[in-house]
Amino acid sequence: MDKYYSKTHEWVKTDGEEAIVGISEYAAADLGDITFVDLPREGTDLICGDSIGTIESVSASSDVYSPVSGTVTAVNHALDDDPGIISSSAEGKGWLYKLDNIDPTEVDELMSEEEYAEYLETL
Amino acid sequence: MDETLLKTPLADEHVALGARMVPFAGWFMPVQYKEGILAEHKYTREHVSLFDICHMGEFTAAGPGAAEALDAALARSVADQKDGVCRYNFLLNEAGGVIDDLIVYRMGAEEFFIVVNAARIAADFAELRKRLPASVKLENLSDSMAKFDLQGPDSTAVLTSLGLDAAALPKYYHWGKFELFGLDMLISRTGYTGELGFELYFDAAHAVDVWRKLLACPGVKPAGLGARDTLRLEMGYPLYGDEMDESTTPVEAGFGAMLKLDKSERVFVGSDALRTVPPKKHLRGLVLEGRRAAHTGTPVLLNGTQAGTITSGTFAPSLGCAVAMAYFDASAEIPADAEFEVELHRAVVKAKLAPLPFWTHGTANPKE
């Protein structure tokens, strides 16, 4: 699967019309210890760029934006009990949700891993 | 970073330790080190942490009439304070509002050491200068004095491992003069965490050296202002600017009993207002359902109407849930079992009153 990043620090791995979404290691480190995650429900239709959830740490709160449009097919419920998984594995076990029916043209607008690394240098 | 931020002598040390630095009260301060707020919080409750608190201010007030003048200038008695004792106190305006909360260390009838909040150094100094007679010399030592907080149940063991005599260490809310690493230090058994701990004051020229030597002691880890805030909130300790300001009285902030207003006729700046104007609000503790922190200014609803306002809130690591402090209108009747609602981003969570402190297992002043 190919991996892409948004300027708001979400990552998306795509395979055809399916995708997995999470927040980048940079965003997770920036938030600090994560204490709470609010995610969209299965079956919800998300629109690219919409604020679709909240991630909170001890001292900060951050909105999650959907990097692509699609229908939520699965949510990472392991995060309900242990949101700290995002802090330790933001781009692995700390994935947020899976999507179907994504629009591949929206993926073209996102950054590749190399482009994202360059983008982080500018921050 | 913002060039206007002030730096403690340890700013480079914090950066080298991997701290995340943030602006706090005009200072460039570490909010956390590599392990993070939760780990630092837990480590302080169970072991011992070192905090750089050099941003806070220190004054001395010395000279004939110092005790009497401070007694009239501050909300709690200084006249009946014993030598060697630290006392939490308030500098009030005429309306009884809090200009600052501070700690007065009594060294003798004519000599006092005063510790004040970083953001209030200039205001406090100007106000105290006005209130003290010319015979009392008021000095601002804030720029030349370092303050480290060593906090946690193992902090006594750290000091004794460095050659201090355990029996000679100050008791709770007492202070003493010690020699540590060959330096003269004022050490008090005080803190802002609820755990057994000490505050160390010494010449800031040696701050980096002392910081490194203390961190080299087995078991001592650095902790940042993030953990300091979660630790103090679990204890229900007020933070100036959040729970107290010039429009809030200490009675409203929950310190009425401490002022003994009805037990004495002591006159001090603000006493008339405190004795005649009823409190407009009361500070209460809230336990929230779940883990989400409610932030400053969030309304607290009872049966759909606003009953209070959150002053500060956090996820409480030692309790596993979110807690907050909030002001409620003094005229409102709030049943002890009231079920409040707090509107957070995308959700409404339930909240209930809880006695302060939230955390009741602190080691700061164990019953012996």
CSV table of C-alpha atoms in Angstrom, one decimal:
chain,number,residue,atom,x,y,z
A,1,MET,CA,0.0,0.0,0.0
A,2,ASP,CA,1.2,3.5,-0.7
A,3,LYS,CA,1.3,6.1,2.1
A,4,TYR,CA,0.4,9.7,1.8
A,5,TYR,CA,0.3,12.7,4.2
A,6,SER,CA,-1.9,15.8,4.6
A,7,LYS,CA,-0.7,19.2,5.6
A,8,THR,CA,-2.8,18.7,8.8
A,9,HIS,CA,-0.6,15.7,9.6
A,10,GLU,CA,-2.9,12.8,8.9
A,11,TRP,CA,-1.6,9.8,7.0
A,12,VAL,CA,-3.5,7.6,4.6
A,13,LYS,CA,-2.5,4.2,3.2
A,14,THR,CA,-4.5,3.3,0.1
A,15,ASP,CA,-5.1,0.2,-2.0
A,16,GLY,CA,-7.6,0.9,-4.8
A,17,GLU,CA,-10.7,2.3,-3.2
A,18,GLU,CA,-9.8,1.3,0.4
A,19,ALA,CA,-7.8,3.3,2.8
A,20,ILE,CA,-6.5,3.3,6.4
A,21,VAL,CA,-6.1,6.7,8.1
A,22,GLY,CA,-4.1,7.9,11.1
A,23,ILE,CA,-2.1,10.8,12.4
A,24,SER,CA,1.6,11.1,11.8
A,25,GLU,CA,4.3,10.4,14.3
A,26,TYR,CA,5.1,14.1,14.1
A,27,ALA,CA,1.5,15.1,15.1
A,28,ALA,CA,1.5,12.4,17.9
A,29,ALA,CA,4.8,13.7,19.3
A,30,ASP,CA,3.5,17.2,19.2
A,31,LEU,CA,0.4,16.4,21.2
A,32,GLY,CA,2.3,14.6,23.9
A,33,ASP,CA,0.6,11.9,26.1
A,34,ILE,CA,-2.7,11.2,24.4
A,35,THR,CA,-5.6,10.6,26.8
A,36,PHE,CA,-8.7,10.6,24.6
A,37,VAL,CA,-9.8,9.9,21.1
A,38,ASP,CA,-13.1,10.7,19.5
A,39,LEU,CA,-13.6,9.0,16.1
A,40,PRO,CA,-16.4,8.8,13.5
A,41,ARG,CA,-18.7,5.8,13.6
A,42,GLU,CA,-18.8,2.9,11.2
A,43,GLY,CA,-21.0,3.7,8.2
A,44,THR,CA,-20.4,7.5,8.3
A,45,ASP,CA,-19.6,9.2,5.0
A,46,LEU,CA,-16.7,11.5,5.4
A,47,ILE,CA,-15.8,14.4,3.2
A,48,CYS,CA,-12.2,15.3,2.5
A,49,GLY,CA,-11.0,18.2,4.7
A,50,ASP,CA,-13.8,17.9,7.2
A,51,SER,CA,-13.0,17.9,10.9
A,52,ILE,CA,-14.1,14.4,11.8
A,53,GLY,CA,-12.7,13.7,15.3
A,54,THR,CA,-10.7,15.0,18.2
A,55,ILE,CA,-7.5,13.8,19.8
A,56,GLU,CA,-6.7,15.1,23.3
A,57,SER,CA,-3.6,14.9,25.3
A,58,VAL,CA,-3.1,15.9,29.0
A,59,SER,CA,-2.6,19.5,28.0
A,60,ALA,CA,-3.8,20.0,24.4
A,61,SER,CA,-6.6,19.2,22.0
A,62,SER,CA,-6.4,18.7,18.3
A,63,ASP,CA,-9.0,18.2,15.6
A,64,VAL,CA,-8.6,15.4,13.1
A,65,TYR,CA,-9.4,16.1,9.5
A,66,SER,CA,-10.2,13.5,7.0
A,67,PRO,CA,-7.5,13.5,4.3
A,68,VAL,CA,-9.8,11.9,1.8
A,69,SER,CA,-13.5,11.3,1.3
A,70,GLY,CA,-15.1,7.9,1.9
A,71,THR,CA,-17.3,5.6,4.0
A,72,VAL,CA,-16.0,4.5,7.4
A,73,THR,CA,-15.8,0.7,7.4
A,74,ALA,CA,-13.9,0.1,10.6
A,75,VAL,CA,-12.7,2.1,13.6
A,76,ASN,CA,-9.8,1.2,15.9
A,77,HIS,CA,-11.6,0.5,19.1
A,78,ALA,CA,-8.4,-0.5,20.9
A,79,LEU,CA,-7.9,3.2,21.2
A,80,ASP,CA,-11.0,3.6,23.4
A,81,ASP,CA,-9.3,1.8,26.3
A,82,ASP,CA,-5.7,2.8,25.5
A,83,PRO,CA,-5.4,5.9,23.4
A,84,GLY,CA,-1.7,5.9,24.4
A,85,ILE,CA,-1.2,3.4,21.5
A,86,ILE,CA,-1.2,6.5,19.2
A,87,SER,CA,1.7,8.0,21.2
A,88,SER,CA,3.7,4.8,20.9
A,89,SER,CA,2.7,3.7,17.3
A,90,ALA,CA,1.0,6.6,15.5
A,91,GLU,CA,1.7,5.1,12.0
A,92,GLY,CA,1.2,1.4,13.0
A,93,LYS,CA,-1.1,0.1,15.7
A,94,GLY,CA,-2.4,3.6,16.4
A,95,TRP,CA,-4.4,3.8,13.1
A,96,LEU,CA,-7.7,5.6,13.5
A,97,TYR,CA,-10.2,4.2,11.0
A,98,LYS,CA,-10.6,2.5,7.6
A,99,LEU,CA,-12.4,3.8,4.6
A,100,ASP,CA,-14.1,2.4,1.5
A,101,ASN,CA,-15.2,4.2,-1.7
A,102,ILE,CA,-12.4,6.7,-1.6
A,103,ASP,CA,-11.7,9.0,-4.5
A,104,PRO,CA,-8.2,8.3,-5.9
A,105,THR,CA,-8.0,11.9,-7.4
A,106,GLU,CA,-8.1,13.3,-3.8
A,107,VAL,CA,-5.1,11.1,-2.9
A,108,ASP,CA,-3.2,12.8,-5.7
A,109,GLU,CA,-3.5,16.0,-3.8
A,110,LEU,CA,-1.6,14.6,-0.8
A,111,MET,CA,2.1,14.5,-0.1
A,112,SER,CA,4.3,11.5,-0.6
A,113,GLU,CA,6.5,10.4,2.4
A,114,GLU,CA,9.5,12.3,0.9
A,115,GLU,CA,7.4,15.4,0.3
A,116,TYR,CA,6.0,15.2,3.9
A,117,ALA,CA,9.5,15.0,5.3
A,118,GLU,CA,10.4,18.1,3.3
A,119,TYR,CA,7.2,19.8,4.5
A,120,LEU,CA,8.1,19.1,8.2
A,121,GLU,CA,11.5,20.8,7.6
A,122,THR,CA,9.7,24.0,6.7
A,123,LEU,CA,7.7,24.1,10.0
B,1,MET,CA,11.4,31.0,19.8
B,2,ASP,CA,9.9,34.3,20.8
B,3,GLU,CA,12.9,36.6,21.5
B,4,THR,CA,11.0,38.5,24.2
B,5,LEU,CA,10.6,35.4,26.4
B,6,LEU,CA,12.8,35.3,29.5
B,7,LYS,CA,15.1,32.3,30.1
B,8,THR,CA,16.1,30.6,33.3
B,9,PRO,CA,19.9,29.7,33.6
B,10,LEU,CA,18.8,26.1,32.6
B,11,ALA,CA,17.1,26.8,29.2
B,12,ASP,CA,20.0,25.1,27.3
B,13,GLU,CA,20.0,22.2,29.7
B,14,HIS,CA,16.3,21.6,29.1
B,15,VAL,CA,16.7,21.7,25.4
B,16,ALA,CA,19.7,19.3,25.6
B,17,LEU,CA,17.5,16.9,27.7
B,18,GLY,CA,14.9,16.8,24.9
B,19,ALA,CA,12.4,19.0,26.6
B,20,ARG,CA,9.5,20.5,24.8
B,21,MET,CA,9.7,24.2,25.5
B,22,VAL,CA,6.7,26.5,25.8
B,23,PRO,CA,6.0,30.1,26.8
B,24,PHE,CA,4.8,30.3,30.4
B,25,ALA,CA,4.1,33.5,32.3
B,26,GLY,CA,6.6,35.3,29.9
B,27,TRP,CA,9.2,32.6,30.3
B,28,PHE,CA,10.7,29.9,28.0
B,29,MET,CA,10.0,26.8,30.1
B,30,PRO,CA,10.0,23.0,29.7
B,31,VAL,CA,6.4,21.6,29.7
B,32,GLN,CA,7.8,18.0,29.5
B,33,TYR,CA,10.9,16.0,28.9
B,34,LYS,CA,11.2,12.9,26.7
B,35,GLU,CA,9.2,10.6,28.9
B,36,GLY,CA,6.1,12.8,28.9
B,37,ILE,CA,3.7,14.3,31.4
B,38,LEU,CA,2.1,11.1,32.5
B,39,ALA,CA,5.4,9.3,33.3
B,40,GLU,CA,6.8,12.4,35.0
B,41,HIS,CA,3.6,12.8,37.1
B,42,LYS,CA,3.6,9.2,38.2
B,43,TYR,CA,7.3,9.3,38.9
B,44,THR,CA,6.9,12.3,41.2
B,45,ARG,CA,4.1,10.6,43.1
B,46,GLU,CA,6.2,7.4,43.6
B,47,HIS,CA,9.8,8.5,43.5
B,48,VAL,CA,11.4,11.9,43.1
B,49,SER,CA,11.5,14.6,40.4
B,50,LEU,CA,13.5,17.8,39.9
B,51,PHE,CA,11.7,20.9,38.6
B,52,ASP,CA,13.3,24.1,37.4
B,53,ILE,CA,11.3,26.8,39.1
B,54,CYS,CA,13.8,29.6,38.6
B,55,HIS,CA,11.2,31.8,36.9
B,56,MET,CA,9.5,32.4,40.3
B,57,GLY,CA,10.4,35.5,42.3
B,58,GLU,CA,12.1,36.0,45.6
B,59,PHE,CA,12.2,39.1,47.8
B,60,THR,CA,13.7,39.8,51.2
B,61,ALA,CA,12.1,42.3,53.6
B,62,ALA,CA,14.4,43.3,56.5
B,63,GLY,CA,14.7,46.1,59.0
B,64,PRO,CA,13.0,47.5,62.1
B,65,GLY,CA,9.2,47.1,62.0
B,66,ALA,CA,9.3,44.4,59.3
B,67,ALA,CA,7.0,42.0,61.1
B,68,GLU,CA,4.4,44.6,62.0
B,69,ALA,CA,4.4,46.1,58.5
B,70,LEU,CA,4.1,42.8,56.7
B,71,ASP,CA,1.3,41.8,59.2
B,72,ALA,CA,-0.7,44.8,58.0
B,73,ALA,CA,0.2,44.3,54.4
B,74,LEU,CA,-0.7,40.6,54.1
B,75,ALA,CA,-4.0,38.7,54.7
B,76,ARG,CA,-2.6,36.1,57.1
B,77,SER,CA,-0.7,37.1,60.3
B,78,VAL,CA,3.0,37.5,60.1
B,79,ALA,CA,3.2,38.8,63.7
B,80,ASP,CA,2.3,35.4,65.2
B,81,GLN,CA,4.4,33.4,62.7
B,82,LYS,CA,7.4,31.7,64.4
B,83,ASP,CA,11.0,31.9,63.2
B,84,GLY,CA,11.8,29.0,60.9
B,85,VAL,CA,8.2,28.7,59.7
B,86,CYS,CA,6.9,29.2,56.1
B,87,ARG,CA,3.4,30.5,55.7
B,88,TYR,CA,1.2,30.6,52.7
B,89,ASN,CA,-0.2,34.1,52.4
B,90,PHE,CA,-2.0,36.6,50.2
B,91,LEU,CA,-1.3,40.1,49.0
B,92,LEU,CA,-4.7,41.7,48.6
B,93,ASN,CA,-6.1,44.9,47.2
B,94,GLU,CA,-8.5,47.1,49.2
B,95,ALA,CA,-11.4,45.2,47.7
B,96,GLY,CA,-10.0,41.9,49.0
B,97,GLY,CA,-8.9,40.8,45.5
B,98,VAL,CA,-5.8,38.7,45.3
B,99,ILE,CA,-2.8,40.7,43.8
B,100,ASP,CA,-0.7,37.5,44.4
B,101,ASP,CA,-0.6,34.4,46.5
B,102,LEU,CA,2.9,33.9,48.1
B,103,ILE,CA,4.8,32.2,50.8
B,104,VAL,CA,6.5,34.1,53.6
B,105,TYR,CA,9.5,32.6,55.3
B,106,ARG,CA,10.1,34.1,58.7
B,107,MET,CA,13.8,34.3,59.5
B,108,GLY,CA,13.5,36.6,62.5
B,109,ALA,CA,11.3,39.5,63.7
B,110,GLU,CA,13.1,41.8,61.3
B,111,GLU,CA,13.9,39.5,58.5
B,112,PHE,CA,11.6,37.8,55.9
B,113,PHE,CA,12.0,35.9,52.7
B,114,ILE,CA,9.0,36.0,50.3
B,115,VAL,CA,8.4,33.8,47.3
B,116,VAL,CA,6.0,35.1,44.6
B,117,ASN,CA,4.6,34.1,41.3
B,118,ALA,CA,6.7,34.8,38.2
B,119,ALA,CA,4.1,36.9,36.4
B,120,ARG,CA,3.5,39.0,39.5
B,121,ILE,CA,7.1,40.0,40.5
B,122,ALA,CA,6.9,43.6,39.4
B,123,ALA,CA,3.3,44.2,40.7
B,124,ASP,CA,4.1,42.6,44.1
B,125,PHE,CA,7.4,44.5,44.5
B,126,ALA,CA,5.7,47.9,43.7
B,127,GLU,CA,2.8,47.2,46.0
B,128,LEU,CA,4.9,45.9,49.0
B,129,ARG,CA,7.3,48.8,48.6
B,130,LYS,CA,4.3,51.2,49.0
B,131,ARG,CA,3.1,49.3,52.1
B,132,LEU,CA,6.4,48.9,54.0
B,133,PRO,CA,8.0,51.8,55.9
B,134,ALA,CA,11.3,53.2,54.8
B,135,SER,CA,13.0,51.4,57.7
B,136,VAL,CA,12.2,48.1,56.0
B,137,LYS,CA,14.6,47.3,53.1
B,138,LEU,CA,12.8,45.4,50.3
B,139,GLU,CA,15.0,43.6,47.9
B,140,ASN,CA,14.1,41.8,44.7
B,141,LEU,CA,16.5,38.8,44.4
B,142,SER,CA,14.6,37.1,41.6
B,143,ASP,CA,17.3,37.6,38.9
B,144,SER,CA,20.1,36.3,41.0
B,145,MET,CA,18.4,33.4,42.8
B,146,ALA,CA,17.8,29.9,41.6
B,147,LYS,CA,14.8,27.9,42.8
B,148,PHE,CA,14.6,24.1,42.3
B,149,ASP,CA,11.8,21.9,43.5
B,150,LEU,CA,12.8,18.4,44.6
B,151,GLN,CA,9.5,16.6,45.0
B,152,GLY,CA,8.4,13.1,45.7
B,153,PRO,CA,8.6,10.5,48.6
B,154,ASP,CA,12.3,9.8,47.9
B,155,SER,CA,13.4,13.4,48.1
B,156,THR,CA,14.6,13.1,51.7
B,157,ALA,CA,16.8,10.1,50.7
B,158,VAL,CA,18.3,12.3,47.9
B,159,LEU,CA,19.3,15.0,50.3
B,160,THR,CA,20.7,12.6,52.9
B,161,SER,CA,22.7,10.8,50.2
B,162,LEU,CA,24.3,14.2,49.5
B,163,GLY,CA,25.5,14.5,53.2
B,164,LEU,CA,22.6,16.4,54.8
B,165,ASP,CA,21.5,15.1,58.2
B,166,ALA,CA,17.9,13.7,58.0
B,167,ALA,CA,17.1,14.8,61.5
B,168,ALA,CA,18.2,18.4,60.7
B,169,LEU,CA,16.0,18.7,57.5
B,170,PRO,CA,13.1,21.1,57.9
B,171,LYS,CA,9.7,19.8,58.9
B,172,TYR,CA,6.6,20.4,56.8
B,173,TYR,CA,6.3,24.1,56.0
B,174,HIS,CA,9.6,24.9,57.8
B,175,TRP,CA,12.9,26.1,56.3
B,176,GLY,CA,16.5,26.0,57.2
B,177,LYS,CA,20.0,27.1,56.0
B,178,PHE,CA,22.2,24.3,54.7
B,179,GLU,CA,25.4,23.7,52.8
B,180,LEU,CA,25.0,21.5,49.7
B,181,PHE,CA,27.7,21.0,47.0
B,182,GLY,CA,29.7,23.6,49.0
B,183,LEU,CA,27.0,26.2,48.4
B,184,ASP,CA,24.8,28.1,50.9
B,185,MET,CA,21.2,27.1,50.3
B,186,LEU,CA,17.9,27.9,51.9
B,187,ILE,CA,15.9,24.7,51.9
B,188,SER,CA,12.2,24.5,52.8
B,189,ARG,CA,9.9,21.5,53.1
B,190,THR,CA,7.3,22.9,50.7
B,191,GLY,CA,6.0,22.3,47.3
B,192,TYR,CA,3.2,22.3,44.8
B,193,THR,CA,2.7,18.5,44.2
B,194,GLY,CA,1.2,17.1,47.4
B,195,GLU,CA,4.2,14.8,47.9
B,196,LEU,CA,7.0,15.0,50.4
B,197,GLY,CA,9.5,17.5,48.9
B,198,PHE,CA,11.8,20.4,49.3
B,199,GLU,CA,12.3,23.8,47.6
B,200,LEU,CA,16.0,24.8,47.2
B,201,TYR,CA,17.1,28.5,46.9
B,202,PHE,CA,20.7,29.4,46.1
B,203,ASP,CA,22.9,31.7,43.9
B,204,ALA,CA,21.7,31.4,40.3
B,205,ALA,CA,25.3,31.5,39.1
B,206,HIS,CA,25.6,27.8,40.2
B,207,ALA,CA,22.2,26.7,38.7
B,208,VAL,CA,23.6,24.6,35.9
B,209,ASP,CA,26.1,22.9,38.1
B,210,VAL,CA,23.6,22.1,40.8
B,211,TRP,CA,21.0,20.9,38.2
B,212,ARG,CA,23.5,18.4,36.7
B,213,LYS,CA,24.7,17.2,40.2
B,214,LEU,CA,21.1,16.6,41.4
B,215,LEU,CA,20.1,14.8,38.1
B,216,ALA,CA,23.2,12.6,38.6
B,217,CYS,CA,21.9,11.4,41.9
B,218,PRO,CA,20.4,7.9,41.6
B,219,GLY,CA,16.7,8.0,41.0
B,220,VAL,CA,16.3,11.7,40.3
B,221,LYS,CA,14.6,12.6,37.0
B,222,PRO,CA,13.6,16.0,35.6
B,223,ALA,CA,9.9,16.9,35.4
B,224,GLY,CA,8.3,19.8,33.6
B,225,LEU,CA,5.5,22.3,34.1
B,226,GLY,CA,3.0,19.9,32.5
B,227,ALA,CA,3.4,17.4,35.4
B,228,ARG,CA,3.6,20.3,37.8
B,229,ASP,CA,0.1,21.4,36.7
B,230,THR,CA,-1.5,17.9,36.8
B,231,LEU,CA,0.1,17.3,40.2
B,232,ARG,CA,-1.2,20.6,41.6
B,233,LEU,CA,-4.7,20.2,40.1
B,234,GLU,CA,-5.0,16.7,41.7
B,235,MET,CA,-4.3,18.5,45.0
B,236,GLY,CA,-6.8,21.2,44.3
B,237,TYR,CA,-4.1,23.9,44.7
B,238,PRO,CA,-5.0,27.2,43.0
B,239,LEU,CA,-2.9,28.6,40.2
B,240,TYR,CA,-2.7,32.4,40.1
B,241,GLY,CA,-4.4,33.5,37.0
B,242,ASP,CA,-6.7,30.5,36.8
B,243,GLU,CA,-8.3,30.3,40.2
B,244,MET,CA,-7.2,33.6,41.6
B,245,ASP,CA,-6.9,37.2,40.3
B,246,GLU,CA,-7.5,40.7,41.5
B,247,SER,CA,-11.3,40.3,41.2
B,248,THR,CA,-11.3,37.1,43.4
B,249,THR,CA,-10.9,37.0,47.2
B,250,PRO,CA,-9.2,34.3,49.1
B,251,VAL,CA,-12.5,33.5,50.8
B,252,GLU,CA,-14.0,32.8,47.4
B,253,ALA,CA,-11.0,30.7,46.5
B,254,GLY,CA,-11.6,28.5,49.5
B,255,PHE,CA,-9.2,29.9,52.0
B,256,GLY,CA,-11.7,31.6,54.4
B,257,ALA,CA,-11.0,29.4,57.4
B,258,MET,CA,-7.3,30.1,57.0
B,259,LEU,CA,-7.9,33.8,57.4
B,260,LYS,CA,-9.7,33.5,60.8
B,261,LEU,CA,-11.7,36.7,60.0
B,262,ASP,CA,-14.2,36.1,62.7
B,263,LYS,CA,-11.7,34.9,65.3
B,264,SER,CA,-9.6,38.1,65.4
B,265,GLU,CA,-9.9,41.8,64.7
B,266,ARG,CA,-6.6,41.9,62.7
B,267,VAL,CA,-6.6,44.8,60.3
B,268,PHE,CA,-4.8,44.3,57.0
B,269,VAL,CA,-5.2,45.7,53.5
B,270,GLY,CA,-8.5,44.2,52.2
B,271,SER,CA,-9.8,43.1,55.7
B,272,ASP,CA,-12.7,45.6,55.7
B,273,ALA,CA,-13.9,44.3,52.3
B,274,LEU,CA,-13.5,40.7,53.3
B,275,ARG,CA,-15.5,41.3,56.6
B,276,THR,CA,-18.3,43.3,55.0
B,277,VAL,CA,-18.8,42.1,51.4
B,278,PRO,CA,-20.2,38.6,51.1
B,279,PRO,CA,-18.4,36.3,48.7
B,280,LYS,CA,-19.8,36.3,45.1
B,281,LYS,CA,-18.7,32.8,44.2
B,282,HIS,CA,-17.2,29.6,45.6
B,283,LEU,CA,-14.5,27.4,44.2
B,284,ARG,CA,-15.4,23.7,44.0
B,285,GLY,CA,-13.9,20.6,42.7
B,286,LEU,CA,-15.5,18.5,40.0
B,287,VAL,CA,-14.9,15.0,38.8
B,288,LEU,CA,-15.8,14.5,35.2
B,289,GLU,CA,-17.0,11.3,33.6
B,290,GLY,CA,-14.3,10.0,31.3
B,291,ARG,CA,-10.8,11.2,30.5
B,292,ARG,CA,-11.4,14.4,28.6
B,293,ALA,CA,-10.1,17.6,30.1
B,294,ALA,CA,-12.4,20.6,30.4
B,295,HIS,CA,-10.5,23.8,29.9
B,296,THR,CA,-10.6,27.3,31.4
B,297,GLY,CA,-13.8,29.2,30.8
B,298,THR,CA,-16.0,26.2,30.0
B,299,PRO,CA,-19.5,26.6,31.4
B,300,VAL,CA,-20.8,24.1,33.9
B,301,LEU,CA,-24.5,23.4,33.4
B,302,LEU,CA,-27.2,22.3,35.9
B,303,ASN,CA,-30.6,21.4,34.4
B,304,GLY,CA,-29.6,23.2,31.2
B,305,THR,CA,-28.6,26.5,32.7
B,306,GLN,CA,-25.1,27.7,33.6
B,307,ALA,CA,-24.3,27.2,37.2
B,308,GLY,CA,-20.6,27.6,37.1
B,309,THR,CA,-17.4,28.2,35.1
B,310,ILE,CA,-14.3,25.9,34.9
B,311,THR,CA,-11.1,27.6,36.0
B,312,SER,CA,-8.8,24.8,35.2
B,313,GLY,CA,-9.1,21.1,34.3
B,314,THR,CA,-7.0,18.2,33.3
B,315,PHE,CA,-6.9,14.4,32.9
B,316,ALA,CA,-5.8,13.4,36.4
B,317,PRO,CA,-3.2,10.6,35.9
B,318,SER,CA,-3.3,9.3,39.5
B,319,LEU,CA,-7.1,9.1,39.4
B,320,GLY,CA,-7.6,7.9,35.8
B,321,CYS,CA,-10.4,10.4,35.1
B,322,ALA,CA,-10.7,14.1,34.3
B,323,VAL,CA,-11.0,16.6,37.2
B,324,ALA,CA,-11.6,20.3,37.2
B,325,MET,CA,-12.0,23.3,39.5
B,326,ALA,CA,-14.9,25.7,38.9
B,327,TYR,CA,-16.5,28.8,40.4
B,328,PHE,CA,-20.2,28.6,41.3
B,329,ASP,CA,-22.3,31.6,42.0
B,330,ALA,CA,-22.6,32.1,45.8
B,331,SER,CA,-26.3,32.6,45.5
B,332,ALA,CA,-27.0,29.4,43.6
B,333,GLU,CA,-28.3,26.4,45.6
B,334,ILE,CA,-26.3,23.4,44.5
B,335,PRO,CA,-27.3,20.1,45.9
B,336,ALA,CA,-24.3,18.0,47.0
B,337,ASP,CA,-25.2,15.2,44.6
B,338,ALA,CA,-26.0,17.6,41.7
B,339,GLU,CA,-25.4,16.1,38.3
B,340,PHE,CA,-23.8,18.7,36.0
B,341,GLU,CA,-23.2,18.8,32.3
B,342,VAL,CA,-20.0,20.1,30.8
B,343,GLU,CA,-20.0,20.8,27.1
B,344,LEU,CA,-16.8,19.8,25.5
B,345,HIS,CA,-15.9,19.8,21.8
B,346,ARG,CA,-18.3,17.3,20.1
B,347,ALA,CA,-19.6,15.9,23.4
B,348,VAL,CA,-21.4,16.7,26.6
B,349,VAL,CA,-20.0,15.0,29.7
B,350,LYS,CA,-21.4,14.5,33.2
B,351,ALA,CA,-19.7,16.0,36.2
B,352,LYS,CA,-20.2,15.8,40.0
B,353,LEU,CA,-18.9,17.8,42.9
B,354,ALA,CA,-15.9,16.2,44.7
B,355,PRO,CA,-14.1,17.3,47.9
B,356,LEU,CA,-10.6,18.8,47.5
B,357,PRO,CA,-8.0,17.5,47.3
B,358,PHE,CA,-8.9,15.0,44.6
B,359,TRP,CA,-5.7,13.0,45.4
B,360,THR,CA,-5.7,12.0,49.1
B,361,HIS,CA,-2.7,9.8,49.2
B,362,GLY,CA,0.0,12.5,49.1
B,363,THR,CA,3.1,12.2,51.2
B,364,ALA,CA,3.7,15.9,51.7
B,365,ASN,CA,2.7,15.9,55.4
B,366,PRO,CA,2.0,12.4,56.6
B,367,LYS,CA,0.3,11.9,59.9
B,368,GLU,CA,3.0,10.6,62.1
